[in-house]
CSV table of N, CA, C and O in Angstrom, one decimal:
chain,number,residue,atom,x,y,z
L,30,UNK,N,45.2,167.2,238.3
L,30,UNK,CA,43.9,167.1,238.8
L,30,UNK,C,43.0,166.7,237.6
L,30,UNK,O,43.1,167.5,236.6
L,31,UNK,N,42.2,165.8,237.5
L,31,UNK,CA,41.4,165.5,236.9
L,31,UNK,C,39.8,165.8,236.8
L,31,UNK,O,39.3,164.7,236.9
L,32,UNK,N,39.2,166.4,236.7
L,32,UNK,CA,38.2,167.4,236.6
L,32,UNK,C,36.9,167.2,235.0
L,32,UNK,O,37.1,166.9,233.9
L,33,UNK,N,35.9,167.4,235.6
L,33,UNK,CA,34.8,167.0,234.8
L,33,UNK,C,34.4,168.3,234.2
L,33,UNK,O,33.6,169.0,234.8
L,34,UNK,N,35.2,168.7,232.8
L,34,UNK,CA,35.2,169.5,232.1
L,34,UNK,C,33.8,169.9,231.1
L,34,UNK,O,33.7,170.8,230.4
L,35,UNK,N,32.6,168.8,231.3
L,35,UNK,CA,31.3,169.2,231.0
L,35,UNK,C,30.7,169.5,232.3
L,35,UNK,O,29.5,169.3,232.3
L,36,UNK,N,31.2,170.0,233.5
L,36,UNK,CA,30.3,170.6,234.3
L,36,UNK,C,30.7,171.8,235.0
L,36,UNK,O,31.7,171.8,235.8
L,37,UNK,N,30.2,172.5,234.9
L,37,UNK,CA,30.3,174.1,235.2
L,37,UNK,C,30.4,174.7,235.9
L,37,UNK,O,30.6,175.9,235.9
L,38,UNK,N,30.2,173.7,237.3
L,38,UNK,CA,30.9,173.7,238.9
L,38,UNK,C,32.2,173.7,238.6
L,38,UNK,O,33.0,174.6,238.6
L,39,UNK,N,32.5,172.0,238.2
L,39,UNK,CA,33.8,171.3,237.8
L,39,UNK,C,34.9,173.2,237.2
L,39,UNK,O,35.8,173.6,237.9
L,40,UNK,N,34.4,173.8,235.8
L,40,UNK,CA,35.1,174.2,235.4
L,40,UNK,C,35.3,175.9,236.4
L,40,UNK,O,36.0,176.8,236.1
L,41,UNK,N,34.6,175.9,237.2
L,41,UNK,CA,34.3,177.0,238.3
L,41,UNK,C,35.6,176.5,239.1
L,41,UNK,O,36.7,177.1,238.9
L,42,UNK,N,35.5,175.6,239.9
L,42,UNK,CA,36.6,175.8,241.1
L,42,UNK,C,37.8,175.4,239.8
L,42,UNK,O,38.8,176.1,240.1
L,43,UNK,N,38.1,174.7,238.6
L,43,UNK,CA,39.1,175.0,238.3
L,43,UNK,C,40.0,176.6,238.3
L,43,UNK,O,41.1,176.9,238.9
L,44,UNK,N,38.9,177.5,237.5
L,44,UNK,CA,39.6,178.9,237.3
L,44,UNK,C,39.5,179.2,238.6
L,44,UNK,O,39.4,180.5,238.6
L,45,UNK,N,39.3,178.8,240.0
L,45,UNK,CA,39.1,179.2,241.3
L,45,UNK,C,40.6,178.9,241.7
L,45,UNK,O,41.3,179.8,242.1
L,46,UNK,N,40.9,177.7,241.6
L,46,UNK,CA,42.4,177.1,241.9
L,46,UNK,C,43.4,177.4,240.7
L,46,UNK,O,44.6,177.6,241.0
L,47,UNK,N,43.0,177.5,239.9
L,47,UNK,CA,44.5,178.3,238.8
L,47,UNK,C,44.4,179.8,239.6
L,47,UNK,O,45.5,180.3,240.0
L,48,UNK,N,43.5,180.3,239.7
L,48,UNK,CA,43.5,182.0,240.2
L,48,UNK,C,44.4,182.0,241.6
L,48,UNK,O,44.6,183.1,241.9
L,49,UNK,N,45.1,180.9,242.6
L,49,UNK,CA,45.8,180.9,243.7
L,49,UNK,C,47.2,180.3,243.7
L,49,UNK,O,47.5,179.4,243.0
L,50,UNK,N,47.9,181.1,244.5
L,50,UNK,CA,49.1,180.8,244.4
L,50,UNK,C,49.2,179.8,245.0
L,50,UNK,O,48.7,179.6,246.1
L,51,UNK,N,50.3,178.8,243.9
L,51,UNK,CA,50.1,177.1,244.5
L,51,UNK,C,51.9,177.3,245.0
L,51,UNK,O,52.8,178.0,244.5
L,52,UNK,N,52.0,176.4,246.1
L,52,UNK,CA,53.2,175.8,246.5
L,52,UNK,C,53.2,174.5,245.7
L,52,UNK,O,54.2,174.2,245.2
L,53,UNK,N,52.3,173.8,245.5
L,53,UNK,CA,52.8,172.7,244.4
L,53,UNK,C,52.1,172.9,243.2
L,53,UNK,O,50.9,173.1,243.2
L,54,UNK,N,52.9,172.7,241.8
L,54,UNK,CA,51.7,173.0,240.9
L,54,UNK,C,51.3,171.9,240.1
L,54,UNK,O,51.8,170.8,239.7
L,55,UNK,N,49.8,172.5,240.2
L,55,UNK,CA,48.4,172.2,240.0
L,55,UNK,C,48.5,172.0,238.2
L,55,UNK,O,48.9,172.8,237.4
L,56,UNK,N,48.2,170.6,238.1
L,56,UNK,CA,47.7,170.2,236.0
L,56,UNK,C,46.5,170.0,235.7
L,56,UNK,O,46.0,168.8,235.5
L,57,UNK,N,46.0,171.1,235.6
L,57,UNK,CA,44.2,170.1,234.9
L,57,UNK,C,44.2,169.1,233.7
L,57,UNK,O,44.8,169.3,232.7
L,58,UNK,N,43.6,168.0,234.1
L,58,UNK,CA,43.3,167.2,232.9
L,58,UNK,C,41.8,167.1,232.8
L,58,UNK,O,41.1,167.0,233.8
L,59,UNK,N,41.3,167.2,231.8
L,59,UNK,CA,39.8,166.5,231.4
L,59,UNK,C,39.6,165.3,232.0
L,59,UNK,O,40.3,164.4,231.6
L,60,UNK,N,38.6,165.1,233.0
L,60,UNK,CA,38.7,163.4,233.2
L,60,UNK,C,38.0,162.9,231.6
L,60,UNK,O,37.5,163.6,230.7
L,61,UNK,N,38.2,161.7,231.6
L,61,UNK,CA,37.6,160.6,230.9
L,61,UNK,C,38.6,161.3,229.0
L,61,UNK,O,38.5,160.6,228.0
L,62,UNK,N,39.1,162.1,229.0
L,62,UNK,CA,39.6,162.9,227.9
L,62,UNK,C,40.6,161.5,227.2
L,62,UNK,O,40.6,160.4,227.6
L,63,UNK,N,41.5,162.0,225.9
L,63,UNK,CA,42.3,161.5,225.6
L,63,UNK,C,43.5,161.3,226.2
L,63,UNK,O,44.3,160.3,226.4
L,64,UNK,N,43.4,162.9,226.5
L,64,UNK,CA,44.9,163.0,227.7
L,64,UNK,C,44.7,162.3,228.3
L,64,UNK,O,45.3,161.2,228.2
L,65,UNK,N,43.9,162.6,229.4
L,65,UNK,CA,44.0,161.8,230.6
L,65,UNK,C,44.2,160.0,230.7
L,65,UNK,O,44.7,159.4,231.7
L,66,UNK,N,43.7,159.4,229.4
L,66,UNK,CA,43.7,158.1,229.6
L,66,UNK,C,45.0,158.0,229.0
L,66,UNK,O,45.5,157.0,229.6
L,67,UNK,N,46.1,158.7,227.7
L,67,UNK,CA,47.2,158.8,227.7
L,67,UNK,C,48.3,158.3,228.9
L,67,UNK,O,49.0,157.3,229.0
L,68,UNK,N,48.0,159.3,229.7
L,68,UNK,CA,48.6,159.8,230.6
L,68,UNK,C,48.6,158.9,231.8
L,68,UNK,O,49.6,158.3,232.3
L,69,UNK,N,47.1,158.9,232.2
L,69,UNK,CA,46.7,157.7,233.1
L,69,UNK,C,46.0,156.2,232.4
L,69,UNK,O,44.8,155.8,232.5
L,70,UNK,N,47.1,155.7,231.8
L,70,UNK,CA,46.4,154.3,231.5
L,70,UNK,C,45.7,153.3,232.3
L,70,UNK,O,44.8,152.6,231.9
L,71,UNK,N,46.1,153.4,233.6
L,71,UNK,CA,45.7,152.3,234.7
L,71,UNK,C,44.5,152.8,235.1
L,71,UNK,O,43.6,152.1,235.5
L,72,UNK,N,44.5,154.0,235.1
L,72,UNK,CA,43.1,154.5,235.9
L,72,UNK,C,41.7,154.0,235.5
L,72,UNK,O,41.4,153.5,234.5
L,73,UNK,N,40.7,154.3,236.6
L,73,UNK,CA,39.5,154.1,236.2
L,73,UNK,C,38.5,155.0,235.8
L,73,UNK,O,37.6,155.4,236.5
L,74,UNK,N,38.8,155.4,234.3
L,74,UNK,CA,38.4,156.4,233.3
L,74,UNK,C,36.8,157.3,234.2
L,74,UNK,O,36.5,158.4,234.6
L,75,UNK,N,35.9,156.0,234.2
L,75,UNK,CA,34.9,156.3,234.2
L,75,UNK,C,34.6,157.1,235.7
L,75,UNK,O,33.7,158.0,235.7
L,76,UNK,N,35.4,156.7,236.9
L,76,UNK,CA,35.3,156.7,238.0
L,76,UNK,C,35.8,158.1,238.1
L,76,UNK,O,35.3,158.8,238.9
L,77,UNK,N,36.6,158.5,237.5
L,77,UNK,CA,37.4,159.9,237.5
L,77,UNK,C,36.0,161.1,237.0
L,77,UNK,O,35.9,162.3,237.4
L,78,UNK,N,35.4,160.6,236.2
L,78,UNK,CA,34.2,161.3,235.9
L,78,UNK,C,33.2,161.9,236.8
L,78,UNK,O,32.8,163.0,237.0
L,79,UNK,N,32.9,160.6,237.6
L,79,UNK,CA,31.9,160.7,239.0
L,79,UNK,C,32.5,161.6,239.9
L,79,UNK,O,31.6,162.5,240.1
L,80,UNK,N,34.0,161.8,240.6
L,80,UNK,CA,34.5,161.6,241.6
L,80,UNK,C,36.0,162.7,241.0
L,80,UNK,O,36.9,162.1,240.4
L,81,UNK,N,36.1,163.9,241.3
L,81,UNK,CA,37.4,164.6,240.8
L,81,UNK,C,38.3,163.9,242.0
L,81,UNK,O,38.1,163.4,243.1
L,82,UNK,N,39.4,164.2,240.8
L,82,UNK,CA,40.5,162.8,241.3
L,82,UNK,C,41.9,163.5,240.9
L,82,UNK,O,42.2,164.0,239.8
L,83,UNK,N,42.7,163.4,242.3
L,83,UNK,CA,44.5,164.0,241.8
L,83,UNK,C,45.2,162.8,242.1
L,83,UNK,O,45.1,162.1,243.1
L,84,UNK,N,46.4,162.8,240.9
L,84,UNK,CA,47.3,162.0,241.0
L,84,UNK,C,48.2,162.5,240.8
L,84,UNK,O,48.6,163.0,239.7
L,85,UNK,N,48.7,162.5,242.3
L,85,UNK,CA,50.4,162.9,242.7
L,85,UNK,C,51.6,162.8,241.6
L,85,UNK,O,51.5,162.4,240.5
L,86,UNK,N,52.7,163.4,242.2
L,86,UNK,CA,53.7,163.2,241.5
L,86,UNK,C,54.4,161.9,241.9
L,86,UNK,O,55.2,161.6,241.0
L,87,UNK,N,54.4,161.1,242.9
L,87,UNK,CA,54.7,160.1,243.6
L,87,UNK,C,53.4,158.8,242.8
L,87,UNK,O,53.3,157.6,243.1
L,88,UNK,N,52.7,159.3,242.1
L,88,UNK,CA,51.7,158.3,241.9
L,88,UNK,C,50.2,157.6,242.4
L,88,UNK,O,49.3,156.9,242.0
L,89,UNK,N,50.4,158.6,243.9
L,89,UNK,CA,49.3,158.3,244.5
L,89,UNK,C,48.1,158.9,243.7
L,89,UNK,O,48.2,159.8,242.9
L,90,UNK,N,46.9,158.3,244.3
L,90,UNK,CA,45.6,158.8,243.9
L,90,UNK,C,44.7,159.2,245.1
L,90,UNK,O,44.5,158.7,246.2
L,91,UNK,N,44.1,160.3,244.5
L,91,UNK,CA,43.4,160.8,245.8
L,91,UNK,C,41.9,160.9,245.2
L,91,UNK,O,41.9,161.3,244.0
L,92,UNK,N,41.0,160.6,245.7
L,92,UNK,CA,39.3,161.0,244.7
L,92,UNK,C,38.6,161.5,245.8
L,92,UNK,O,38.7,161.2,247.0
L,93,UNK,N,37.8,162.4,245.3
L,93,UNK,CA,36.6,162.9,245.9
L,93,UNK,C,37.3,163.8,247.4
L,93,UNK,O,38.3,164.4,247.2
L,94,UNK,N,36.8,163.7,248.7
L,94,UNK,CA,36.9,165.0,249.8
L,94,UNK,C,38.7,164.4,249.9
L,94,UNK,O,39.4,165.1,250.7
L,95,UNK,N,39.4,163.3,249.2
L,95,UNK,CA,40.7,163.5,249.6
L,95,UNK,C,41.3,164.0,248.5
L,95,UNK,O,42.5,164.3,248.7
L,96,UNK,N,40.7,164.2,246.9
L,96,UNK,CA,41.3,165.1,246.0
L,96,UNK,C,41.1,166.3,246.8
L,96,UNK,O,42.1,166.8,247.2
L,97,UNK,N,39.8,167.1,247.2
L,97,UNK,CA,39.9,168.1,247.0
L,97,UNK,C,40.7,168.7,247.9
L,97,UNK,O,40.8,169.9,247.8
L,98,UNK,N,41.6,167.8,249.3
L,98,UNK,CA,42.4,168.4,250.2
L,98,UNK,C,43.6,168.5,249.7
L,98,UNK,O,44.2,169.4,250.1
L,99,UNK,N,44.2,167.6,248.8
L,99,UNK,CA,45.1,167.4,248.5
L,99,UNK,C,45.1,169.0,247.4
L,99,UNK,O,46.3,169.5,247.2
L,100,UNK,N,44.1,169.7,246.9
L,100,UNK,CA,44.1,171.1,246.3
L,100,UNK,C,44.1,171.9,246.6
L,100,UNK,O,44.6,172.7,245.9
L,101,UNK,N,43.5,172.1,248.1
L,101,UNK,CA,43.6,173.2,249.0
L,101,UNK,C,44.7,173.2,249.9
L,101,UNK,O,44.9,174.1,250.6
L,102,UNK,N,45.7,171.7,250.0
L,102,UNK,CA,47.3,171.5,250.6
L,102,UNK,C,48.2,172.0,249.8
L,102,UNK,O,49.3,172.4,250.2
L,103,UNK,N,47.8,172.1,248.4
L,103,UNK,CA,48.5,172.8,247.3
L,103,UNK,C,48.6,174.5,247.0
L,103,UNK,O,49.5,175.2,246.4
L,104,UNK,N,47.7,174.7,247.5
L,104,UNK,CA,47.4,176.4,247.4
L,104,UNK,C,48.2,177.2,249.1
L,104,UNK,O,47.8,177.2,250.2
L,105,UNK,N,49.1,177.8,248.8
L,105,UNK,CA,49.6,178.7,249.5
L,105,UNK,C,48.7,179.1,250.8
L,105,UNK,O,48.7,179.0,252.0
L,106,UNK,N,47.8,179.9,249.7
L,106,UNK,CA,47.1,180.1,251.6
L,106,UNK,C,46.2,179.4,251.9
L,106,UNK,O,45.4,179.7,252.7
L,107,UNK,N,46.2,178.4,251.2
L,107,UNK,CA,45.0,177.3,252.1
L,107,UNK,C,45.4,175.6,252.7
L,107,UNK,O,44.8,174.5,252.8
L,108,UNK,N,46.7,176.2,253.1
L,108,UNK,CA,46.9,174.6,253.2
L,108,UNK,C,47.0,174.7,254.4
L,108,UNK,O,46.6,173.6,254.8
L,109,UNK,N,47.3,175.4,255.4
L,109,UNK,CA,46.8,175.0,256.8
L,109,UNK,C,45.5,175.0,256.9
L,109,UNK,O,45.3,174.2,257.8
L,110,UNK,N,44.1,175.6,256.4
L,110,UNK,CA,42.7,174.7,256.3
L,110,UNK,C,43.1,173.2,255.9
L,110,UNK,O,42.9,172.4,256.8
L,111,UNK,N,43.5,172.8,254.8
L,111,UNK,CA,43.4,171.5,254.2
L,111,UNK,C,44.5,170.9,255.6
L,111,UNK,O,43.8,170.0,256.1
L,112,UNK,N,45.1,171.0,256.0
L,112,UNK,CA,45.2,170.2,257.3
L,112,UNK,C,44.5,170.3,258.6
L,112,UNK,O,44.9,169.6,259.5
L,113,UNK,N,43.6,171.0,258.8
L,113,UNK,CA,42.6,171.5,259.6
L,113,UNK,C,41.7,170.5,259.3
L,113,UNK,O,41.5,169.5,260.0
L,114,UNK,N,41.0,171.0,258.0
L,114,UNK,CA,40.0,169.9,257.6
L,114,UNK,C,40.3,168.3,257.4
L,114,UNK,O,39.4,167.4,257.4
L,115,UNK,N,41.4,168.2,257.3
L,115,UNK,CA,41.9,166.5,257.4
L,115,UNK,C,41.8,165.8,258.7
L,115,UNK,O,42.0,164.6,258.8
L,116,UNK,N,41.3,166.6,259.8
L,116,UNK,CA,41.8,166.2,261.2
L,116,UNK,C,40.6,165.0,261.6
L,116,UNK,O,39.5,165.1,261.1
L,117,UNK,N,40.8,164.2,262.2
L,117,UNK,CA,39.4,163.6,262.5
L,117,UNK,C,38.2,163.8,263.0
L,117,UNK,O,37.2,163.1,263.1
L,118,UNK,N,38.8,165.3,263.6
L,118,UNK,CA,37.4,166.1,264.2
L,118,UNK,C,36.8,166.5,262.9
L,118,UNK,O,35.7,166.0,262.7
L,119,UNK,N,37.3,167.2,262.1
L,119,UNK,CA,36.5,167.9,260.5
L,119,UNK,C,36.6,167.5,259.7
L,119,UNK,O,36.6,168.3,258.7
L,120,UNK,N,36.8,166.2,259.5
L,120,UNK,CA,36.6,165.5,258.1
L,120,UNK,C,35.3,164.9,257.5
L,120,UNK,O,34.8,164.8,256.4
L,121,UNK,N,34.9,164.5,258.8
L,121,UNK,CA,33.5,164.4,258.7
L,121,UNK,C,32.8,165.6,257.9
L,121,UNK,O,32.4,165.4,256.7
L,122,UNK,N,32.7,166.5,258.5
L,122,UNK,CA,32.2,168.0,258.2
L,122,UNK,C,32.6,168.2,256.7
L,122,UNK,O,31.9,168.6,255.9
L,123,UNK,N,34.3,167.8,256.5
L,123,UNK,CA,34.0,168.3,254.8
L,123,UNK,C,33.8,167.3,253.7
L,123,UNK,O,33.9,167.5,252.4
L,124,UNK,N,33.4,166.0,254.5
L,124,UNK,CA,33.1,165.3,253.5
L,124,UNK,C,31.4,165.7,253.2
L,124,UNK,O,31.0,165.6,252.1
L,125,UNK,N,30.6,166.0,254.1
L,125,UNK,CA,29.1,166.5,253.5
L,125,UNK,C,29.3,167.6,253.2
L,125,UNK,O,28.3,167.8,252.5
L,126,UNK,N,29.9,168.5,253.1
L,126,UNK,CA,29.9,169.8,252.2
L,126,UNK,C,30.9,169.5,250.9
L,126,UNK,O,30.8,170.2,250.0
L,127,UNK,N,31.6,168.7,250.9
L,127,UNK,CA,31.8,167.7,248.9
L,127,UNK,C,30.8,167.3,248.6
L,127,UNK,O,30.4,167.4,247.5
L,128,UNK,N,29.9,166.4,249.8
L,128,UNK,CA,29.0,165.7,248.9
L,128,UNK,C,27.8,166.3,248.5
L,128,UNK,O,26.9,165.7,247.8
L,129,UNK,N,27.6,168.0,249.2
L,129,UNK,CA,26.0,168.9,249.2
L,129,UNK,C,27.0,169.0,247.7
L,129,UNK,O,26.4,168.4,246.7
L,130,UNK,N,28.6,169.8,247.4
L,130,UNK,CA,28.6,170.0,246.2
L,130,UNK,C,28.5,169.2,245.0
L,130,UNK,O,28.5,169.5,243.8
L,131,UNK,N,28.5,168.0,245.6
L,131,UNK,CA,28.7,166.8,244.0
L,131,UNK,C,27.4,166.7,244.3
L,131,UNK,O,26.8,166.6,243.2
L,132,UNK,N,26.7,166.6,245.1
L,132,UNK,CA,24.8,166.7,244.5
L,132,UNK,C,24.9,168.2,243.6
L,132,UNK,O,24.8,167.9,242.4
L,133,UNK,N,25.0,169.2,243.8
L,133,UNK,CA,24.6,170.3,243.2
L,133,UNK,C,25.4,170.2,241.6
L,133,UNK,O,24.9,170.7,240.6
L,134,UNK,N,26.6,169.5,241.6
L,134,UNK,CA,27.3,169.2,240.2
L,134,UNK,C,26.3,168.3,239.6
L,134,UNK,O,25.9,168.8,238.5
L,135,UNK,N,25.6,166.8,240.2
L,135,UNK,CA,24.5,166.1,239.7
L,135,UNK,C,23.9,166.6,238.7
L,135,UNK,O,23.8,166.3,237.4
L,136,UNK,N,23.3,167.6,239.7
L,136,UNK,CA,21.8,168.3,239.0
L,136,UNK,C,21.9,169.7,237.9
L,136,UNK,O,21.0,170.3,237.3
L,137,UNK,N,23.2,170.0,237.8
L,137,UNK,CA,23.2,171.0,236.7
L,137,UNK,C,24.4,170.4,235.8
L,137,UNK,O,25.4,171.1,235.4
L,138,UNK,N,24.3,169.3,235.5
L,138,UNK,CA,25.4,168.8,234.8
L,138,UNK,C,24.3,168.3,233.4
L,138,UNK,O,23.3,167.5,233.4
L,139,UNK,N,25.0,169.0,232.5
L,139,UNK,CA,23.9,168.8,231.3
L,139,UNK,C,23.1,168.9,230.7
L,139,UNK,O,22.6,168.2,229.8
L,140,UNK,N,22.6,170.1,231.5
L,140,UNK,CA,21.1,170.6,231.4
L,140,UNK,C,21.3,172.3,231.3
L,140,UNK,O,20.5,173.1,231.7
L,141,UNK,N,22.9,172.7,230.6
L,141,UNK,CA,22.8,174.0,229.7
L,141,UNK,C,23.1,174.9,231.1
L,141,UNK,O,23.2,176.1,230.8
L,142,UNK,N,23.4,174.5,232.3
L,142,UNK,CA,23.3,175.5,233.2
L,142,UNK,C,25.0,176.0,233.2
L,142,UNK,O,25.9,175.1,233.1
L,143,UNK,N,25.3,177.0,233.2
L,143,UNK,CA,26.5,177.9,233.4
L,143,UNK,C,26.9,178.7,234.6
L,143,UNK,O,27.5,179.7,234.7
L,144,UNK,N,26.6,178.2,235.2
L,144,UNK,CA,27.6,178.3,237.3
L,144,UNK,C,28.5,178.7,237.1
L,144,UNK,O,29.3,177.9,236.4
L,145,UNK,N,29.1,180.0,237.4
L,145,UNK,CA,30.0,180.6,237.8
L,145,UNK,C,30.8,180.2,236.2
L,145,UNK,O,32.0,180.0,236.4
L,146,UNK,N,30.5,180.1,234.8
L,146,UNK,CA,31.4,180.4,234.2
L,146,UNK,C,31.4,181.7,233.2
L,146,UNK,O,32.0,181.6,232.1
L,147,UNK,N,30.9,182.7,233.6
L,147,UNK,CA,30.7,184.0,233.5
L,147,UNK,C,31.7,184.7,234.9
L,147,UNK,O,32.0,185.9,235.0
L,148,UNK,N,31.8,183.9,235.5
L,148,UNK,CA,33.1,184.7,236.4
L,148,UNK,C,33.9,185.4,236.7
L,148,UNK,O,34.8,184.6,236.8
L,149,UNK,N,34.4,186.7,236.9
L,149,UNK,CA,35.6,187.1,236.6
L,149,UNK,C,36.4,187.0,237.8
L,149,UNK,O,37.6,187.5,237.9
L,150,UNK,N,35.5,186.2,238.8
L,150,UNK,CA,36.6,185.7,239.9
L,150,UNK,C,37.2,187.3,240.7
L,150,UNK,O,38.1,187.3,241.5
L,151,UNK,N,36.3,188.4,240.3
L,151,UNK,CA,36.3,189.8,241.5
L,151,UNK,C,35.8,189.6,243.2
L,151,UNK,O,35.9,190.4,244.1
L,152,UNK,N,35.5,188.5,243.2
L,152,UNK,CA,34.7,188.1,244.8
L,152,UNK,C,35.6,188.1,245.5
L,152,UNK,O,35.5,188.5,246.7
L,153,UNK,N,36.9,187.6,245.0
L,153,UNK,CA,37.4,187.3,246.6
L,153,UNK,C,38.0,188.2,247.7
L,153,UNK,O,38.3,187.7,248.8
């Protein structure tokens, strides 16, 4: 998973998804990082920044409401939601609650704000 490591959403649902037991496991990369362009030469560095983005072990690419299903198909107990939410009835639905959160990433991205990285992740 490639993840926008200057934003503090971004680094929130990371330690959200390392904290869950994955059936497939989960690699954070920094988007736009050295690794990641290493790693992912072909990709579109900049596009990974806008838009959290997983690439499969098969090579596929998933960005934005279909990275983040392909995270919650990964997690033990959330992958029957992530097929839930894939359906054509609710995909709709979770693509505006990605996009209420990637406005809310927008607006506190670089302006010193710390969302959830004081966390100790006791909530759930």
């Amino acid at each position: 998973m490639l993840y926008d490591a200057g934003c503090s959403i971004c680094r929130a649902a990371r330690r959200w998804l390392e904290g869950r037991a994955q059936l497939v496991r989960l690699e954070f990369v920094p988007a736009g990082s050295e690794q990641a362009r290493q790693r992912f030469p072909g990709l579109d560095h900049a596009a990974t920044l806008r838009d959290v983005t997983v690439i499969g072990d098969d090579g596929a690419i998933y960005a934005g409401d279909g990275a983040w299903v392909a995270c919650l198909w990964a997690l033990a107990d959330y992958r029957g939601m992530a097929e839930r939410v894939s359906s054509p009835a609710l995909l709709p639905v979770a693509r505006r609650f990605i996009a209420a959160a990637s406005a809310a990433r927008e607006r506190t991205r670089g302006v010193g704000a710390d969302y959830g990285d004081g966390c100790d992740d006791r909530c759930r």
